[in-house]
XYZ file of C-alpha atoms in Angstrom:
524
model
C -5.894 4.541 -32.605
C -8.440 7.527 -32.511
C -10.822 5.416 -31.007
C -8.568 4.014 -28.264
C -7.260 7.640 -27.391
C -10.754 8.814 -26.935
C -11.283 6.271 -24.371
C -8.098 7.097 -22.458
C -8.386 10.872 -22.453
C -12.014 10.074 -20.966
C -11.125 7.933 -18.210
C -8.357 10.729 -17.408
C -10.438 13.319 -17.560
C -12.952 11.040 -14.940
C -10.168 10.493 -12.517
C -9.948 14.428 -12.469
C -13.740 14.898 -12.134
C -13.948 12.304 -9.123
C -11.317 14.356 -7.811
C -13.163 17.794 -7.661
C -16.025 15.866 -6.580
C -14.355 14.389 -3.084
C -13.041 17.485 -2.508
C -16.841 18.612 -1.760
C -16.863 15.454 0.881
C -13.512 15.891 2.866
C -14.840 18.379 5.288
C -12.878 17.109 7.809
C -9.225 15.321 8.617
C -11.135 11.958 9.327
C -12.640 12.261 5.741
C -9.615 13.307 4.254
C -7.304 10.891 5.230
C -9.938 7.744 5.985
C -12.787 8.160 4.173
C -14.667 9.107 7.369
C -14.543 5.694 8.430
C -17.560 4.921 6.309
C -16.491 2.129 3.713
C -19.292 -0.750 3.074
C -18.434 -3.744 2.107
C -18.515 -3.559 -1.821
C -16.339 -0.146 -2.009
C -13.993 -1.205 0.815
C -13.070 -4.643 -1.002
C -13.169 -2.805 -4.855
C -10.643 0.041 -3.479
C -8.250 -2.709 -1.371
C -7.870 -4.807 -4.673
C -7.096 -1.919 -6.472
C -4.546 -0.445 -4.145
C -2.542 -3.826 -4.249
C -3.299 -4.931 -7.540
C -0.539 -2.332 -9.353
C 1.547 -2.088 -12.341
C 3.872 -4.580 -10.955
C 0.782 -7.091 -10.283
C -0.166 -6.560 -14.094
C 2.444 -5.178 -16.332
C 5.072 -7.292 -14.069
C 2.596 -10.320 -13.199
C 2.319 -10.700 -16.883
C 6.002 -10.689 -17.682
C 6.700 -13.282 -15.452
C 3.910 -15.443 -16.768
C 5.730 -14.823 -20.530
C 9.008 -15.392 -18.784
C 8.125 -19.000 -16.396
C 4.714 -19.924 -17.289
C 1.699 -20.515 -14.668
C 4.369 -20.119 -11.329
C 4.953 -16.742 -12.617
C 1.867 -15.912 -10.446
C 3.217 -16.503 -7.141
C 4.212 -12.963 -7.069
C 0.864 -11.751 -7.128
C -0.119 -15.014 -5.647
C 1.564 -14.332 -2.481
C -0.104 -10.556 -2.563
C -3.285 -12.380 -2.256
C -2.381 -14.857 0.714
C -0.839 -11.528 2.603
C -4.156 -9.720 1.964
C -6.217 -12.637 3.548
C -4.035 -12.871 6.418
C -4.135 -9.322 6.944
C -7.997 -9.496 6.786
C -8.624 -12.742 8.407
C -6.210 -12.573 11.816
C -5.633 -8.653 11.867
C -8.153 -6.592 10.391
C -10.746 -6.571 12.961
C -8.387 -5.119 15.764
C -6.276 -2.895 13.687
C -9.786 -0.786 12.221
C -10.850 -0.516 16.184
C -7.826 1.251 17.089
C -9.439 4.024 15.389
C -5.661 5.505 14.156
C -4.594 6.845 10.995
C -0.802 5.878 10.662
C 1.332 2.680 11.770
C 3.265 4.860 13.730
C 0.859 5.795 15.808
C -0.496 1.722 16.456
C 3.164 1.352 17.865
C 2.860 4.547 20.243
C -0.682 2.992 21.411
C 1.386 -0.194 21.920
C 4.662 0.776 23.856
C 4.134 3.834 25.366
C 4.286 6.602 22.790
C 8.412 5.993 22.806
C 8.687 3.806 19.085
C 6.709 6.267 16.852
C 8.853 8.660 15.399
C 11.891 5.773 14.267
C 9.214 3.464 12.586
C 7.553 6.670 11.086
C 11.097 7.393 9.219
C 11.305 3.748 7.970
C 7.472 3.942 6.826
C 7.876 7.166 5.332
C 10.628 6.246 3.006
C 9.012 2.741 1.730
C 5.942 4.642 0.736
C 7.814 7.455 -0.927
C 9.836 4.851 -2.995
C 6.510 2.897 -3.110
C 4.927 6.264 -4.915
C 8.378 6.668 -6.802
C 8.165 3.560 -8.316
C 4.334 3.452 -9.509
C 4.453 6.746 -10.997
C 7.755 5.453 -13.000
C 5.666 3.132 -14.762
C 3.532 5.667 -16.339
C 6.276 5.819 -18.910
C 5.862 2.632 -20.133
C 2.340 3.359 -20.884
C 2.188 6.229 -21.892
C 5.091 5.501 -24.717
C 2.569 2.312 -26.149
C -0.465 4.798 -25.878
C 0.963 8.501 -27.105
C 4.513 7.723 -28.155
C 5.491 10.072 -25.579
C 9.016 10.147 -23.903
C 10.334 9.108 -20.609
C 10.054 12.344 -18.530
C 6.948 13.824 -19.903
C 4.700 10.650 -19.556
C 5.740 10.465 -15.970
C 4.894 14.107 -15.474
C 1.641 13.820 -17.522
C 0.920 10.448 -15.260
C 2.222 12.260 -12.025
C 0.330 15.112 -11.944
C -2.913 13.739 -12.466
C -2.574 11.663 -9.646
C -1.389 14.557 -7.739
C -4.378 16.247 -8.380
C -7.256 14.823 -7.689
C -5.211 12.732 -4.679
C -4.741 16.551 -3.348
C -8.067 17.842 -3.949
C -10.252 14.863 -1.835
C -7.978 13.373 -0.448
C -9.104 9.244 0.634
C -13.139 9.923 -1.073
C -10.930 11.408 -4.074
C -8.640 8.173 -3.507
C -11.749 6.111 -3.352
C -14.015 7.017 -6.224
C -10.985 6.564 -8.340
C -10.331 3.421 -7.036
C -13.716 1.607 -7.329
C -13.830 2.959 -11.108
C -10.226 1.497 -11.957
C -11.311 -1.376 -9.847
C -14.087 -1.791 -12.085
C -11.721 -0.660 -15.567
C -9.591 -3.756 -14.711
C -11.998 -6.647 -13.935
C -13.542 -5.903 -17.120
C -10.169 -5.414 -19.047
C -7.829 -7.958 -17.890
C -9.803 -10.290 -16.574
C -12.985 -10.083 -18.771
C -11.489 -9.534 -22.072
C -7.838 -9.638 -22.867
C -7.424 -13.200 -20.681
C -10.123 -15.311 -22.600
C -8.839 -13.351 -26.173
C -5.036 -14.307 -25.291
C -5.954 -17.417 -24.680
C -8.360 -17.842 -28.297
C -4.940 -16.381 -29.875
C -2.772 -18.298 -28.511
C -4.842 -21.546 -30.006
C -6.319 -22.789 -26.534
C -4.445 -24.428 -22.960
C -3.894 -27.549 -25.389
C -1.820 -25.696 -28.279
C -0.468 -23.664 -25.441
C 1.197 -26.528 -23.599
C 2.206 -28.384 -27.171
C 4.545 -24.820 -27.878
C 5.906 -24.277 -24.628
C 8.465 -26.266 -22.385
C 6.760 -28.448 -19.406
C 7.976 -26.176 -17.212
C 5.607 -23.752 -17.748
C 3.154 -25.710 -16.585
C 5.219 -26.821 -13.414
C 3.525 -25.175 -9.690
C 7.486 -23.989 -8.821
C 9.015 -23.375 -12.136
C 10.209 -20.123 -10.876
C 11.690 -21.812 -8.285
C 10.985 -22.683 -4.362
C 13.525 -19.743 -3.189
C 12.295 -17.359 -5.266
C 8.407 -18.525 -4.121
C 9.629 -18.323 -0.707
C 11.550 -14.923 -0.699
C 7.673 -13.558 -2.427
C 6.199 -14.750 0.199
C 8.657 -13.132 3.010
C 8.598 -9.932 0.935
C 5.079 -9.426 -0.125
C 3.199 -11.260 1.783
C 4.369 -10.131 5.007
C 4.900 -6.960 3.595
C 1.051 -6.685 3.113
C 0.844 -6.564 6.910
C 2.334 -3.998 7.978
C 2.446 -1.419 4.980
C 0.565 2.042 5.966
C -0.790 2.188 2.361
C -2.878 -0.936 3.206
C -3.430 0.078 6.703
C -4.778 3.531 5.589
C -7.545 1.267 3.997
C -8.102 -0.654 6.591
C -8.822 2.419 8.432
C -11.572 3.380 6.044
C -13.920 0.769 6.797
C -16.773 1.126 8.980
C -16.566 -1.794 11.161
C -14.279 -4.528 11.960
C -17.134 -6.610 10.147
C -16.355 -5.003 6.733
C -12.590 -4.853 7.359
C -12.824 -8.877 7.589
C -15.297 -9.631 5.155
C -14.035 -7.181 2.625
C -10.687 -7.903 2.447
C -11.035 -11.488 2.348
C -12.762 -10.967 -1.132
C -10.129 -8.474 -1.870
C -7.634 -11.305 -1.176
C -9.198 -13.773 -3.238
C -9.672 -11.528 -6.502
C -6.018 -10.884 -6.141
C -5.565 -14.827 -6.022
C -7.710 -15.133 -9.347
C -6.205 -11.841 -11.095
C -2.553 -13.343 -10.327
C -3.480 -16.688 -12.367
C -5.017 -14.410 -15.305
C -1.542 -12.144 -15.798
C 0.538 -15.525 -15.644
C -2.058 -17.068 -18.122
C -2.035 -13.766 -20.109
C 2.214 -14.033 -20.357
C 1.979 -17.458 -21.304
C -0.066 -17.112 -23.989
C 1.980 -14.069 -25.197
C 5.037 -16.441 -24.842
C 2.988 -18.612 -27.500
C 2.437 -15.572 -30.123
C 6.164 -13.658 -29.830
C 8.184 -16.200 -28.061
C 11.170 -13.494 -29.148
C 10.133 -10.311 -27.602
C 13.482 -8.137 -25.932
C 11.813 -8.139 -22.519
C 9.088 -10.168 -20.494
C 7.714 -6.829 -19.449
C 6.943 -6.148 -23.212
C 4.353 -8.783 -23.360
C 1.876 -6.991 -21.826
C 1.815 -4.303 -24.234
C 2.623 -6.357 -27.516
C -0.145 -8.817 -26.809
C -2.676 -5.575 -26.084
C -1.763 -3.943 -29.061
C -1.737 -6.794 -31.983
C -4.089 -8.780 -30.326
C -7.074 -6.942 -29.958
C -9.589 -4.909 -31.412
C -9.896 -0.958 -31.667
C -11.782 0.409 -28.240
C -11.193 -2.464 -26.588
C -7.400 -1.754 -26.966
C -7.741 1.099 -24.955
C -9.887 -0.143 -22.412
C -7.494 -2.547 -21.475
C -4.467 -0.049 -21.843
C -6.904 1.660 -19.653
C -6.576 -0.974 -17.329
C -3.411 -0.904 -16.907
C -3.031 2.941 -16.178
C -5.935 2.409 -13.727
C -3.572 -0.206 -11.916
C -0.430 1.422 -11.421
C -3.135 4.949 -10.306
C -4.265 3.020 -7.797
C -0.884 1.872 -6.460
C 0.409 5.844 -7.007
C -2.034 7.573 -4.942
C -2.391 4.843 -2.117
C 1.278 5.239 -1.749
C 0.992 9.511 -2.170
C -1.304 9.643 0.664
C 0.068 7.227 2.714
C 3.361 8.958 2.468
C 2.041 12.110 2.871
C -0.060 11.137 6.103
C 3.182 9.407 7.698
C 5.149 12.813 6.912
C 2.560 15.679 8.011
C 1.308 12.999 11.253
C 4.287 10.901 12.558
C 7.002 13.122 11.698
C 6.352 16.698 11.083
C 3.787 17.089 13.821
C 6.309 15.435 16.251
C 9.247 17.800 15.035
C 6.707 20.421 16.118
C 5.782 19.068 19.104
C 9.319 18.642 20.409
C 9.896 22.834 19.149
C 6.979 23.331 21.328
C 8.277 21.870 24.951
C 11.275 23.335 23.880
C 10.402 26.837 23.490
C 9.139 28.877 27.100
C 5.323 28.669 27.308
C 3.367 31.680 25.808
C 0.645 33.386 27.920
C -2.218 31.172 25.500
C -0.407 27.777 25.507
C -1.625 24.433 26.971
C 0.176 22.384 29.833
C 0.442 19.498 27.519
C 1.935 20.983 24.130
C 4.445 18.623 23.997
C 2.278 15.298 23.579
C 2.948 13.008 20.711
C 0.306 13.424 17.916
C -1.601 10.380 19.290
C -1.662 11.436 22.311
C -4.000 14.341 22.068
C -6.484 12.857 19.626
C -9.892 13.412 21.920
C -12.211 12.942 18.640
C -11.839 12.797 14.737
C -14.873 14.909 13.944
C -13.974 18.412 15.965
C -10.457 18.758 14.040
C -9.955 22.671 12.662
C -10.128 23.149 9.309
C -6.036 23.960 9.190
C -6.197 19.878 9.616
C -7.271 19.194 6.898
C -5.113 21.924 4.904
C -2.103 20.600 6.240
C -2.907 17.190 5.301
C -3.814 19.169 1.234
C -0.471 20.907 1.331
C 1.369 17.461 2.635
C -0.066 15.838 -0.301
C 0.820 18.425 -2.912
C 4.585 18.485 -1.149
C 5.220 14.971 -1.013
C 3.582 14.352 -5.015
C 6.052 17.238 -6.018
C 8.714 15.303 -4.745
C 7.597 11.887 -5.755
C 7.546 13.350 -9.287
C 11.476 14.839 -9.178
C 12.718 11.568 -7.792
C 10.991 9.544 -10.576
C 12.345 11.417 -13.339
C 16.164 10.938 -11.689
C 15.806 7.388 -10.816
C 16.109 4.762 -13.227
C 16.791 1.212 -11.453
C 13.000 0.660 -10.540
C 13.141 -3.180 -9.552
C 16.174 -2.176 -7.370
C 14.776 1.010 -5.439
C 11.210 -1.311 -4.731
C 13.198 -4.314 -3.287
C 15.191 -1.672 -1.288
C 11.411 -0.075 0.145
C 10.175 -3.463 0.900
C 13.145 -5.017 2.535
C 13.629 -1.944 5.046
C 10.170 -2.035 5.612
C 9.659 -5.790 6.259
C 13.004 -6.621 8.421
C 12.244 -3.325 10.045
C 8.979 -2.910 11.157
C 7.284 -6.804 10.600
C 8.478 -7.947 13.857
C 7.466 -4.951 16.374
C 4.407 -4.718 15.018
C 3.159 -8.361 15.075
C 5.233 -9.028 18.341
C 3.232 -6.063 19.789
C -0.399 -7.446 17.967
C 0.648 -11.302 19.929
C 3.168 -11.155 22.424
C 2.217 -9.138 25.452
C 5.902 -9.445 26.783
C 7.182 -7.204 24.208
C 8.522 -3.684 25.195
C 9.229 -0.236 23.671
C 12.835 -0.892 24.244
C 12.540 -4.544 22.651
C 10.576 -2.469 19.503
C 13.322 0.143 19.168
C 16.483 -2.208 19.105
C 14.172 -5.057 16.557
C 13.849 -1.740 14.072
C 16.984 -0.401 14.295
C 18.764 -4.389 14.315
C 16.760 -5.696 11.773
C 16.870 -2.144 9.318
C 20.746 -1.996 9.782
C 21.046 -5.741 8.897
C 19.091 -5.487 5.770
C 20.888 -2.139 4.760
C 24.735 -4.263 5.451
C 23.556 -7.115 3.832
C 22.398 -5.405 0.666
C 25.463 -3.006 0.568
C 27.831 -6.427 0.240
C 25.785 -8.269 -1.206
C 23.454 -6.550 -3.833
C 20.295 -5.174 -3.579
C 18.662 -8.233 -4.923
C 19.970 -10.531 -3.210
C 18.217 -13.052 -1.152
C 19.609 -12.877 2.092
C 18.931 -9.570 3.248
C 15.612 -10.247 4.259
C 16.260 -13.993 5.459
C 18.753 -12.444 8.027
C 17.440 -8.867 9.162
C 14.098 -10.835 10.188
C 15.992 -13.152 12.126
C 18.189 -10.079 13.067
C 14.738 -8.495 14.131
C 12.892 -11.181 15.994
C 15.931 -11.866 18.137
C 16.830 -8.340 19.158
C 13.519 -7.081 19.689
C 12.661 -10.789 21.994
C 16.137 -10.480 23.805
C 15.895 -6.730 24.243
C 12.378 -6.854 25.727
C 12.758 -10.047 28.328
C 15.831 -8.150 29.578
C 13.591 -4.651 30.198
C 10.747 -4.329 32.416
C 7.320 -4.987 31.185
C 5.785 -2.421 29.645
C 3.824 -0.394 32.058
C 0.408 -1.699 33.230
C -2.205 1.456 32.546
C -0.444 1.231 28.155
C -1.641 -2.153 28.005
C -4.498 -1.517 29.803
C -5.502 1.549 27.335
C -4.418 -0.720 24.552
C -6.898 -3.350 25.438
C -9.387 -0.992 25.973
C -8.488 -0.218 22.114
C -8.514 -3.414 20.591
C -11.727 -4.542 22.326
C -13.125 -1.373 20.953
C -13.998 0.205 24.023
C -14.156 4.069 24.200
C -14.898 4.897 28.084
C -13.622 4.477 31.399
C -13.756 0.806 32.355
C -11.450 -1.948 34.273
C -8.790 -2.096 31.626
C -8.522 1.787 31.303
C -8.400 3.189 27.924
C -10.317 6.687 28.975
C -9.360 9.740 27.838
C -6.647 11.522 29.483
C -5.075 8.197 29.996
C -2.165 8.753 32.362
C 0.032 6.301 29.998
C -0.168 8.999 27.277
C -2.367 6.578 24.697
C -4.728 8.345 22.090
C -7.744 9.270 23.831
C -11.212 7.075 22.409
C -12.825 7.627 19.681
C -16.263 7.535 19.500
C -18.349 5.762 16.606
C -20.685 9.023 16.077
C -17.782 11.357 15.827
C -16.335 9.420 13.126
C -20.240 7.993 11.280
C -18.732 3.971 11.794
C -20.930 1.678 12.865
């Protein structure tokens, strides 16, 4: 295993140098949180795949595959599909808004009135998001080191921590296009074609194994359908993949990129079922489906390239980690501590050196992304470092990870799914209508999965039909949201930055984020 461990303390010791090496590019809060804005086309697509494709896309995608065969994909599968929707129908509007949280989308949207609720509910699916990812170092550090439980996810944790802290989104982003580049070349490159060689071919494959792994719904239409409900739609609305979105310099590249983002995903989720299947072949006894993974890496193939694909697999659940760390980070520091200070501020009697407005939400006063002060961008550092800290403590307490994701993505999908589309496509919708849809459709999912367990179906079938009604009832029985918002949010989403018919200028009476201009942030 010398050889293999060399490769692994290499690629960690990488992730650490591309860390000290954004740090020298993040001059700035637009840099630090979005890249600058600049993302082409070929590192905007490698980073999206690798922020969705995670240890639950490849340790988990290939479990199911051992577990039901070919539909053990649809997981991932349905990843994929969310990605291209994202890309295809939403992309191109959401990277004009020129925002850097969810939150702040929804206070463009309805008035600066439904931030600071959804901002709570984001926050706490990206910290469980983070929890969750940085849980799996465990597993892989036990097959790689033989390590225990606590001190893999520490070792895992705080490199992740670091160099996620010290760039910030280039940090993010160099990592991400090298474990974006680790994976093709593992999973897909080598240990899919060798699992398949081992496993005697497709033909021997389907003589060993029951017809229904072979069957398009062997996992079953409910289950297919509650993926798609979960993780697709979750895909749209999730700050971690926002935050991305955010980083690309154009609505061009937002579109084009993430449509080939979503279609590797659709090709890497038939390569982990095709991966478990075969394993299902070679130990059809293992204890767990989530064992394949590493059983099939480690018998099955050579010395160095054993630990590039273990690689592989530590670059994917990275990936996930420190999308979801910054994410959570930038929803804390932006949506809800600079709000908490905000509301201190009116509060408080004006000082002799304080502004008329002091009290503005956090979108509100955002005249230009390339004049913040350097305390912006510290903030944003010491946010990071916080919320990794904490991220770290909760993994080593919880042990139920299945249970505390489904929890994240429920909350987050019958909470948040229907304000934001309904604000995206339904012009009728109001800040009221947004605020009684989040609060409706979170409390439904929370009930339902209190009397009916966690992973249960329901929850999510109801609390978005909980959702869609309150926040439609709600908002035809308020009065439309004022004129001059959806004027400035027009102005937004047509990517218009000055004064013109629909409004949108800065100062906006309505209290929307003042325009951005393409020079201050280097897009195109």
């Amino acid at each position: 295993m010398a050889v293999d461990y060399a490769v692994i303390v290499l690629y960690l010791a990488g992730m650490l140098a591309m860390g000290w090496w954004g740090m020298r590019r993040a001059k700035s809060k637009s840099d630090f949180l979005v890249a600058g804005r600049r993302l082409g086309p070929a590192m905007y697509s490698g980073t999206m795949a690798a922020i969705v494709l995670g240890g639950a896309s490849t340790i988990g995608g290939v479990g199911l595959g051992y577990q039901y065969g070919l539909s053990g994909a649809w997981m991932v599968f349905t990843i994929g599909l969310g990605l291209l929707a994202l890309s295809v129908f939403f992309s191109a509007r959401i990277a004009r808004l020129k925002v850097y949280t969810v939150s702040e989308m929804l206070d463009l949207r309805y008035g600066g009135s439904a931030g600071i609720i959804s901002g709570v509910v984001m926050w706490a699916y990206t910290l469980m998001l983070a929890v969750t990812s940085t849980i799996a170092y465990a597993t892989i550090f036990d097959v790689l080191f033989g390590l225990d439980r606590s001190l893999s996810i520490i070792l895992g944790g705080v490199i992740v921590v670091a160099y996620s802290t010290l760039g910030g989104m280039w940090s993010i982003t160099l990592t991400d296009m090298v474990q974006f580049v680790v994976k093709t070349i593992g999973v897909l490159l080598l240990l899919l074609p060798i699992a398949v060689i081992k496993a005697g071919g497709f033909a021997e494959m389907k003589a060993q194994l029951p017809d229904d792994y072979f069957a398009p719904l062997g996992i079953g239409g409910q289950t297919v359908f509650t993926y798609v409900l979960i993780y697709s739609f979750g895909m749209l609305i999730g700050q971690d993949i926002w935050q991305r979105v955010f980083t690309a310099r154009s609505d061009k590249v937002a579109r084009l990129g993430g449509t080939a983002a979503g279609t590797y995903c659709l090709a890497y989720a038939l390569a982990g079922a095709v991966i478990g299947t075969a394993a299902k072949v070679l130990y059809p006894h293992l204890g767990s489906p989530d064992d394949a993974f590493a059983t099939i890496v480690r018998d099955a193939l050579p010395v160095g390239v054993r630990g590039l694909v273990l690689a592989a697999a530590l670059s994917a659940v990275m990936s996930t980690s420190s999308g979801a760390l910054i994410a959570c980070a930038t929803v804390a520091h932006n949506d809800i501590w600079a709000r908490v200070k905000g509301v201190v501020a009116v509060r408080r009697k004006p000082g002799p050196g304080d502004s008329a407005d002091t009290g503005r939400s956090p979108s509100a006063d955002r005249a230009g992304e390339g004049a913040e002060a350097p305390d912006e961008v510290r903030g944003n550092r010491a946010f990071i470092l916080l919320m990794g800290l904490a991220v770290i403590v909760i993994a080593l307490a919880l042990n139920n990870v299945v249970e505390a994701l489904t929890l994240a993505y429920n909350v987050l999908v019958g909470g948040l799914l229907v304000p934001i589309l309904g604000g995206l496509l339904w012009k009728r919708g109001t800040a009221a209508g947004a605020l009684a849809s989040v609060a409706v459709g979170g409390l439904t999912v929370i009930g339902l999965m209190v009397s009916l367990g966690v992973l249960a179906n329901e929850p999510i079938y109801y609390g978005l039909l909980a959702s869609l009604v309150a926040y439609a009832g709600v908002s035809l029985a308020t009065p439309p949201t004022d004129a001059a918002v959806l004027g400035a949010w027009r102005a937004r989403l047509a990517g218009r930055t000055g004064d013109g018919p629909d409004g949108g200028a800065d100062g906006d009476p309505a209290g929307g984020p003042a325009p951005v201009t393409t020079s201050a942030t280097g897009g195109a």
